[in-house]
XYZ file of C-alpha atoms in Angstrom:
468
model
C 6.333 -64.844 1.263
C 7.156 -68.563 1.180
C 6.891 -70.651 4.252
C 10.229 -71.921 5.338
C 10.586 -75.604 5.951
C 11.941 -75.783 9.620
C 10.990 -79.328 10.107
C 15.148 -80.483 10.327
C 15.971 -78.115 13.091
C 12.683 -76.198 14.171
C 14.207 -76.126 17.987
C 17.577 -74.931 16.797
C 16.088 -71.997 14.535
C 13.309 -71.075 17.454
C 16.282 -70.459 20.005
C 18.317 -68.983 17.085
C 15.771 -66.531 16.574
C 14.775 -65.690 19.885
C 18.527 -64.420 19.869
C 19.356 -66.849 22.547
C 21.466 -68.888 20.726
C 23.922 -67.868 17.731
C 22.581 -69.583 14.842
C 24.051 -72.231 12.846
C 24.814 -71.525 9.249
C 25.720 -73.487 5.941
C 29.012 -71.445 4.483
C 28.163 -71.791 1.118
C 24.829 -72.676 -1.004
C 21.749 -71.057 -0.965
C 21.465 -71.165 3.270
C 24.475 -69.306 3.671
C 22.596 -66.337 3.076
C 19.624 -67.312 5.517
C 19.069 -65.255 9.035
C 19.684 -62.003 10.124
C 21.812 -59.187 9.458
C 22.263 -55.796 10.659
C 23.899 -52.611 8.326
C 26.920 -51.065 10.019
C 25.042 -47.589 9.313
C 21.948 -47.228 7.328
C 20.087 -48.856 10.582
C 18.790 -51.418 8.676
C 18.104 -54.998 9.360
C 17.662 -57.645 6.743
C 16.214 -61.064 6.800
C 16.625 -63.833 3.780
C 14.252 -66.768 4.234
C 13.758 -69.311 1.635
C 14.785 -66.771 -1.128
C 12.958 -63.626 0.049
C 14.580 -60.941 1.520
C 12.793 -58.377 3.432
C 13.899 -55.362 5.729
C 13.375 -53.535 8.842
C 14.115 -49.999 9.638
C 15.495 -49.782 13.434
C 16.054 -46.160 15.063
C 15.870 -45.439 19.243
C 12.084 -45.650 19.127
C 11.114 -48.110 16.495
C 11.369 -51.008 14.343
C 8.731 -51.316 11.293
C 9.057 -53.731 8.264
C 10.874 -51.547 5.352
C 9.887 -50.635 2.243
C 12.982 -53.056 0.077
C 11.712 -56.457 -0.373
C 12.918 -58.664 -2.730
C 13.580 -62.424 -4.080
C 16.677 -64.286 -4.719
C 16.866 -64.742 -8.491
C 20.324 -66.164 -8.514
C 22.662 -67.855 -6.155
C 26.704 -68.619 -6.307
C 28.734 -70.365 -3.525
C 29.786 -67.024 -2.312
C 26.736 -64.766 -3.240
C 23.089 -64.400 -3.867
C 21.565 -61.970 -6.017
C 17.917 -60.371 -4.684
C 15.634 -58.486 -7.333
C 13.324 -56.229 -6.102
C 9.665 -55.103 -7.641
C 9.665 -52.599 -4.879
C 12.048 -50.188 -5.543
C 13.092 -52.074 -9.403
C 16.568 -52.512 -8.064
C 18.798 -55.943 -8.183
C 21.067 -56.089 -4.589
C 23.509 -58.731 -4.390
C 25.249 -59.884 -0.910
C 28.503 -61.577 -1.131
C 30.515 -63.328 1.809
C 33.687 -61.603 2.878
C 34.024 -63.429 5.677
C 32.275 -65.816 8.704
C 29.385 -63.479 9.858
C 30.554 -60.678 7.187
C 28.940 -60.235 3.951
C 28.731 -56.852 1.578
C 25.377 -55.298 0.131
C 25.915 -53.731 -3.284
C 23.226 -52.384 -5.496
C 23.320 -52.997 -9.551
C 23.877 -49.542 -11.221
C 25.388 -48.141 -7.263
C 28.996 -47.685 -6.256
C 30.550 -48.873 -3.175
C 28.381 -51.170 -0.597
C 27.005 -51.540 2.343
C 29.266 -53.788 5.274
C 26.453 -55.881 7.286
C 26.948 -57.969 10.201
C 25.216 -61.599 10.961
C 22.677 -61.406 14.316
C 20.840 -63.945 16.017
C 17.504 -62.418 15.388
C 15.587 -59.355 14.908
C 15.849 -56.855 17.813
C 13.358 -56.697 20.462
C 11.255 -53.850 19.109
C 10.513 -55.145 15.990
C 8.346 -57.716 17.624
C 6.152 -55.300 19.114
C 2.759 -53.914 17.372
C 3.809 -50.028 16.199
C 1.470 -47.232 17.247
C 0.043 -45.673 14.380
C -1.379 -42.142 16.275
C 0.231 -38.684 14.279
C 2.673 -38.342 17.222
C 4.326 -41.882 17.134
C 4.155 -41.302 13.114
C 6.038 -37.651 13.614
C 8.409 -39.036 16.453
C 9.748 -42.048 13.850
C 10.399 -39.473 11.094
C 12.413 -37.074 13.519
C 14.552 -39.872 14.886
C 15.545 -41.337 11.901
C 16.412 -38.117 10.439
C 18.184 -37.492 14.228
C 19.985 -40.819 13.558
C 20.992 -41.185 9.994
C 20.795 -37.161 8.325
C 24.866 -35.995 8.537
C 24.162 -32.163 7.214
C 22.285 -30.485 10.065
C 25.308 -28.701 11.079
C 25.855 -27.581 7.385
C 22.214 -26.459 6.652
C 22.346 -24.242 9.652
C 19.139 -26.478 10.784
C 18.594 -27.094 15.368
C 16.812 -30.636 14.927
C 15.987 -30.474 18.357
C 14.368 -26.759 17.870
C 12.424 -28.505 14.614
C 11.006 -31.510 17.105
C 10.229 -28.533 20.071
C 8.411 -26.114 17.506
C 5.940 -29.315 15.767
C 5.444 -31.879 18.017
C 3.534 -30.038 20.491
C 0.582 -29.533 17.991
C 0.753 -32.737 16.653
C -2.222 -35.111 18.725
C -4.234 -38.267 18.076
C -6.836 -35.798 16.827
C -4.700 -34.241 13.500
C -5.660 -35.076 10.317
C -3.736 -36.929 7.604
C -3.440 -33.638 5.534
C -2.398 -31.343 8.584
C 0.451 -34.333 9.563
C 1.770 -34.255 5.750
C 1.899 -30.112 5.926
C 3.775 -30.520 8.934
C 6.511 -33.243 7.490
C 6.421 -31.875 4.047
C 7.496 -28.157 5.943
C 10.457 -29.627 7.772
C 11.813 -31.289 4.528
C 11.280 -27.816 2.986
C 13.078 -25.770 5.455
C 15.703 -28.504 5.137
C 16.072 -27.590 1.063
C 17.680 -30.892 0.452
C 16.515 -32.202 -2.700
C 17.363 -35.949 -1.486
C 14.705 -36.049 0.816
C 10.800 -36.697 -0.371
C 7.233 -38.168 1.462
C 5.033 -40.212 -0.199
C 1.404 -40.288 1.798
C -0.619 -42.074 -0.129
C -2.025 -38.964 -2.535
C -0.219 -36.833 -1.363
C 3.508 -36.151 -2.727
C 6.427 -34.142 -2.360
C 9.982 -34.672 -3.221
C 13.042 -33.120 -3.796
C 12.851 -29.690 -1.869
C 16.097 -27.828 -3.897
C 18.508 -25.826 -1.945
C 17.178 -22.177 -1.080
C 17.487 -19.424 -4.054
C 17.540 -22.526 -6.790
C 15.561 -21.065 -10.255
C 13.634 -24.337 -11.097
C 12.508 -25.625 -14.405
C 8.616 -26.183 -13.312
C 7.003 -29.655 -14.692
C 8.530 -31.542 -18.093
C 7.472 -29.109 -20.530
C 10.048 -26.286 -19.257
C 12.840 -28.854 -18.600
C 12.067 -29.801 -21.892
C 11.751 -26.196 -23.267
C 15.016 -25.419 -21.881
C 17.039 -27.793 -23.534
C 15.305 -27.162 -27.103
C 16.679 -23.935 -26.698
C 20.616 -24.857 -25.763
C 20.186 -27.344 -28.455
C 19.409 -24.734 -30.920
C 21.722 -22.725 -29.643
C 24.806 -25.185 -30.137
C 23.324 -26.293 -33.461
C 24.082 -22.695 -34.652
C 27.704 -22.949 -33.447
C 28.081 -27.118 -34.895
C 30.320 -27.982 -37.985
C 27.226 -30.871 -38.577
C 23.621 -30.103 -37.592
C 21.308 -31.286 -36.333
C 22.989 -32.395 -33.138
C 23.004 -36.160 -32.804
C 20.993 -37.699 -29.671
C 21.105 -40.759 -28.249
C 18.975 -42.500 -25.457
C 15.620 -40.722 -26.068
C 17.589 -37.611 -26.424
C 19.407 -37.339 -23.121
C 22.149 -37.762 -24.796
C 23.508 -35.408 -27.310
C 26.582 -34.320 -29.124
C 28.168 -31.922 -31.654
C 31.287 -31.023 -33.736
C 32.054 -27.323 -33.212
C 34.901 -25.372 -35.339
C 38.409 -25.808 -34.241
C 37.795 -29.740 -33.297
C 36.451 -28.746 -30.317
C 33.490 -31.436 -29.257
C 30.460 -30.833 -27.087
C 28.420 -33.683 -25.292
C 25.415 -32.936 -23.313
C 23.590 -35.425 -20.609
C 20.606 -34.232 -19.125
C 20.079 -37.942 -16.909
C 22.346 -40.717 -16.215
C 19.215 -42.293 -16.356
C 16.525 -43.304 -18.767
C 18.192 -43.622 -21.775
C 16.291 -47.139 -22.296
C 12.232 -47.340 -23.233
C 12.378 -49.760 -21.165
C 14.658 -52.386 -18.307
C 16.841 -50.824 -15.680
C 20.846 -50.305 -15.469
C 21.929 -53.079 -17.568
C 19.196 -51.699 -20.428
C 20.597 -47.942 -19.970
C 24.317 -48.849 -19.572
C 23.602 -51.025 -22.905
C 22.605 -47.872 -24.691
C 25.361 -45.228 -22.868
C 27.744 -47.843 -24.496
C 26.533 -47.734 -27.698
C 26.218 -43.738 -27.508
C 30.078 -43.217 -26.724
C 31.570 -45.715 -29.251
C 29.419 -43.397 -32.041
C 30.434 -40.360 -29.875
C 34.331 -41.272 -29.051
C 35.366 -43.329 -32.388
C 39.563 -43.746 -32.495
C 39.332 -40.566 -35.238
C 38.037 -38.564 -32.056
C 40.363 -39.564 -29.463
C 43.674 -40.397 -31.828
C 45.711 -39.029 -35.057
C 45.551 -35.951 -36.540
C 41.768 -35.021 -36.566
C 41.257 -36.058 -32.752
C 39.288 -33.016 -30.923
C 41.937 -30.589 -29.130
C 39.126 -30.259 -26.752
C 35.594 -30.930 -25.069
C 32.896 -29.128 -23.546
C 30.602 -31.585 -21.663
C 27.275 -29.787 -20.776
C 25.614 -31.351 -17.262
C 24.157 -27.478 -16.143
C 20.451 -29.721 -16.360
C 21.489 -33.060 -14.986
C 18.873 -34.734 -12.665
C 20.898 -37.604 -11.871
C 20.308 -41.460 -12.345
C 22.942 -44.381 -11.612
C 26.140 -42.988 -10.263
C 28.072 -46.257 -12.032
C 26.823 -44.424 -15.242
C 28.622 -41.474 -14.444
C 32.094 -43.153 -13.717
C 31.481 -45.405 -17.211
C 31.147 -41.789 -18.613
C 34.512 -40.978 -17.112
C 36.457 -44.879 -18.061
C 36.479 -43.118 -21.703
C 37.745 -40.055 -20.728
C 40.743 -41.236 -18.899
C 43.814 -43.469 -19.675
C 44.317 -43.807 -16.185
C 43.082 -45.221 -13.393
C 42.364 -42.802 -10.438
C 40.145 -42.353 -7.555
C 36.793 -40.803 -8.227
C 35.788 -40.176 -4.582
C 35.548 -42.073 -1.497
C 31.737 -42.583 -0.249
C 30.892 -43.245 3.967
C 27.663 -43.308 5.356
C 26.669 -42.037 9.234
C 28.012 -44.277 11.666
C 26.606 -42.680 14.897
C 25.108 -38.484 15.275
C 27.478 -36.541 17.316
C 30.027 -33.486 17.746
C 31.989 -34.847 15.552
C 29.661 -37.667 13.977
C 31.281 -40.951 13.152
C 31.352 -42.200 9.738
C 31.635 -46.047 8.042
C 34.469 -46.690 6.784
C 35.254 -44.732 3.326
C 34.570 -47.080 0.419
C 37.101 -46.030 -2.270
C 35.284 -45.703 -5.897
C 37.757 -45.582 -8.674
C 37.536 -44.794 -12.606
C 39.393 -47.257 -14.767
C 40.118 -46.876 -18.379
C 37.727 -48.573 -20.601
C 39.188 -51.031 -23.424
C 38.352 -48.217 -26.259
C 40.508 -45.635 -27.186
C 39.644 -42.753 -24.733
C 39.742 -39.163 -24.797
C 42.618 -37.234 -22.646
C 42.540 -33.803 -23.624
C 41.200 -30.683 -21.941
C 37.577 -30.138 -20.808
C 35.263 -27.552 -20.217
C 32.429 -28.855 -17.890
C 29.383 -26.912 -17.414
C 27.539 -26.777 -14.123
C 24.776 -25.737 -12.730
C 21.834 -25.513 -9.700
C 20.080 -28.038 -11.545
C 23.099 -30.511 -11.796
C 21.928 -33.122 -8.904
C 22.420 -36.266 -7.902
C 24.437 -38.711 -10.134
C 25.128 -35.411 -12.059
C 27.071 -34.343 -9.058
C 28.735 -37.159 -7.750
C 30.558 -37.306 -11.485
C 31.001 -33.818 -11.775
C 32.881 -34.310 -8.273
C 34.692 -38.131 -10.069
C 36.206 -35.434 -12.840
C 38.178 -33.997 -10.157
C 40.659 -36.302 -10.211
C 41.026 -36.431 -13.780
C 44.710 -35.416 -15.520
C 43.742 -32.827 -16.728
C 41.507 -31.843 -14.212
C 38.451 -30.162 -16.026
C 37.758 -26.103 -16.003
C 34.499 -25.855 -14.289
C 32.022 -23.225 -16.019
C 28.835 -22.246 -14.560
C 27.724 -21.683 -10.779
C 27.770 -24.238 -7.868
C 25.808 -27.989 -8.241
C 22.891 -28.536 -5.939
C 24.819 -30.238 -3.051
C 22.879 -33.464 -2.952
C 25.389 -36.623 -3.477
C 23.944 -39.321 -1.339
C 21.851 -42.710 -2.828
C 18.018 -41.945 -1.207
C 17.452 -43.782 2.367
C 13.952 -44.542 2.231
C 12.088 -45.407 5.357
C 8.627 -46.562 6.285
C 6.392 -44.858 8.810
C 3.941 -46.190 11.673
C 0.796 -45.184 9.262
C 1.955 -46.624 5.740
C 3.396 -43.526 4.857
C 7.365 -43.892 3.649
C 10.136 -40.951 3.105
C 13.764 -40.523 2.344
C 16.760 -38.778 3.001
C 20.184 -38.950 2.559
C 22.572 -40.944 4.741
C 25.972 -40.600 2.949
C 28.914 -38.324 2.364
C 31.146 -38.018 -0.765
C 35.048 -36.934 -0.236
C 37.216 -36.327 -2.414
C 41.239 -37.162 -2.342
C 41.524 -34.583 0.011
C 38.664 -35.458 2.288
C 36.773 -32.492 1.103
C 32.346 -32.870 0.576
C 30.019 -30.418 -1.473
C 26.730 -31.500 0.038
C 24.398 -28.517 0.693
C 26.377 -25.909 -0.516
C 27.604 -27.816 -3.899
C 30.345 -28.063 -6.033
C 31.572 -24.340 -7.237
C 32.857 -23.248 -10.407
C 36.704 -22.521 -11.589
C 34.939 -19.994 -13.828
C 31.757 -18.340 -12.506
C 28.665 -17.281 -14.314
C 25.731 -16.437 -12.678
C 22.167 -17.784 -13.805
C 23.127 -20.378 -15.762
C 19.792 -20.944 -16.825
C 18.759 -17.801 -18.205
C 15.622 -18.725 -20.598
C 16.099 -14.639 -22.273
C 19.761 -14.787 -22.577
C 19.207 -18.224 -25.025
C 16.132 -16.695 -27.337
C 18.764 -13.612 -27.968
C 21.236 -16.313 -29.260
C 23.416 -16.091 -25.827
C 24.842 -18.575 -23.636
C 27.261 -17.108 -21.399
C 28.321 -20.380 -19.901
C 29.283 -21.881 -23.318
C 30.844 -18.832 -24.429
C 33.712 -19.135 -21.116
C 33.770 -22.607 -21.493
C 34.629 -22.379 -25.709
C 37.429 -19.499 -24.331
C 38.649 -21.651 -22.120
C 39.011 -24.588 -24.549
C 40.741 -22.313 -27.127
């Protein structure tokens, strides 16, 4: 980290950031950005100095440099852009007022509000124990302070911290501490959590009863098979893929179309959102030319496959949905935990909205296929169709019930983890987390590896009835 030159002020910043004094800021240019600021929610405090940015994850009991660092890479009067080789994200702030700015991430939707403090709060200046109990008592208060779905899991927190902590002592091992974390996130079953501890890994413990496709080779396996499947049913074969074959899409009789997106996400070799949006783009003017969407030939209907969709960049998802749309509408509203209670309080929702792209888009009827395995950015646009005219026919069984971006934390011993912090509403101020979002149309085991090598897809089948 650079060394900031103090030499103008040095008393002023030293009582500034003792939190004595309120600090003096420039209101535009490169300084404005300089200091302290604390998330309203997220319990995170950042610090910009000279162009770095680094974090600190507060809860009750602790305050321990994050795991987001990053360096400004460019700078207006009114915002500064941060990239990141930590977590290979770009964050921008931007000033909305004195003391206010917003946190946005490229490739996220909505932002984060953060506030301007005097100086980092008194724990954070204190050495952290590092012992398996102060490790296990960090990870059950941040999950106490920022997880919103106890109540929905069915989950006592309190009962989780009574039944571990007791055999947790400065004498356990690394590998009996990670068994103990790794079996809370797996009775929690949400598949927006994960622990990284050096070799050891786990991530994304799916919801109870979910039939997994086990390593790349059987997600893999799995789609050859749908694909082969549609092929049989296409006016045109092969189907046509885009993006390293995440992205794929047929003619079927009866101009009836059918796109399938296994990721919102590494569609690029290579670069991060503006690389993969690039290529999305490219994908939907070959996918959604004016024949498609206008004039006599345009398709009388769509079936858009997401039953395997692992997620990526939710802003992705809602470019998806600007060609499907000649409207503008709200695709959901997003809040994060405010404070744990009965009720909890929530930020402020941050409206996201779909707005018609400048291409000719598609408005007719469509069939959307979900499934266990839709997750993540898969879900938070199968929720954005919702308020689509026409609404789409759902096909398929319930998504996984995991919306929210990944909060990821440090811990006392150099471990880190995540879990999710947010809630998506719809219109209606209705969420799907943990139990998902369910199906107009339902068919069980949607990803039935037998029913496909007899030349059967249930799912499809509904969805191409429902179309016709």
């Amino acid at each position: 980290m650079k060394k900031r030159n103090v030499y103008a002020a040095m008393a002023a910043a030293v009582l500034a950031h003792s939190g004595l004094l309120p600090a003096a800021h420039a209101e535009t240019g490169p300084a404005a950005f300089d200091g302290f600021w604390r998330s309203v929610g997220y319990n995170t405090v950042y610090q910009v100095r000279d162009g770095q940015l680094a974090t600190f994850d507060t809860t009750s009991v602790s305050c321990l440099p994050g795991v987001l660092t990053a360096e400004r890479t460019s700078v207006t009067s009114t915002s500064a852009t941060f990239t990141s080789k930590t977590i290979a994200r770009q964050l921008t702030f931007r000033m909305r007022g004195p003391g206010r700015a917003r946190l946005s991430y490229l490739g996220g939707v909505g932002g984060i509000e953060v506030r301007r403090i005097t100086g980092l709060p008194p724990a954070c200046s204190s050495p952290a124990a590092k012992d398996p109990r102060a490790v296990f008592d960090v990870f059950w208060a941040t999950f106490a302070e920022n997880y919103p779905f106890f109540a929905v899991k069915g989950v006592d927190w309190r009962a989780v911290r009574d039944r571990h902590r007791p055999s947790i002592t400065s004498a356990t091992s690394d590998e009996q501490l990670f068994t103990v974390l790794r079996d809370i996130l797996q009775e929690l079953g949400d598949a927006h959590t994960a622990l990284n501890a050096g070799p050891h890994q786990f991530a994304r413990p799916l919801r109870p009863g979910t039939r997994q496709l086990d390593g790349l080779p059987a997600f893999q396996a799995f789609n050859a098979k749908v694909q082969r499947f549609v092929e049989e049913h296409a006016v045109e074969k092969p189907l046509r893929t885009w993006g390293r074959d995440l992205i794929g899409y047929a003619d079927l009789p009866g101009r009836i179309g059918y796109l399938r997106l296994v990721a919102f996400d590494g569609f690029a070799e290579k670069g991060g959102f503006a690389a993969n949006a690039e290529v999305l783009d490219r994908a939907l003017a070959d996918i959604f030319p004016r024949s498609r969407t206008s004039g006599p030939k345009r398709l009388r209907g769509l079936i858009l496959d997401v039953r395997v969709n692992l997620g990526g960049y939710d802003a992705l998802a809602v470019k998806l949905l600007s060609r499907l749309t000649a409207r503008p509408y709200l695709a959901y509203d997003k809040q994060a935990l405010l404070r744990p209670g009965t009720p909890p309080a929530f930020t402020r929702p941050a409206g996201v909205r779909v707005n018609p792209g400048e291409a000719p888009p598609y408005t007719g009827p469509i069939a959307l296929l979900t499934g266990p395995l839709t997750i993540s950015a898969g879900e938070t646009f199968t929720q954005a169709t919702m308020g689509r005219t026409p609404a789409p026919v759902r096909v398929g069984d319930n998504t996984q019930g995991a919306f929210s971006d990944f909060l990821w934390r440090s811990l006392p011993n150099g471990w880190s983890f995540a879990l999710p912090n947010e809630r998506f509403l719809t219109a209606s101020g209705e969420s799907f987390d943990a139990t998902g979002i369910p199906p107009h149309l339902s068919v069980p085991d949607v990803l039935n590896d037998r029913e496909l090598a007899g030349n059967r897809d249930r799912t499809f089948e509904r969805a191409l009835s429902a179309l016709r």
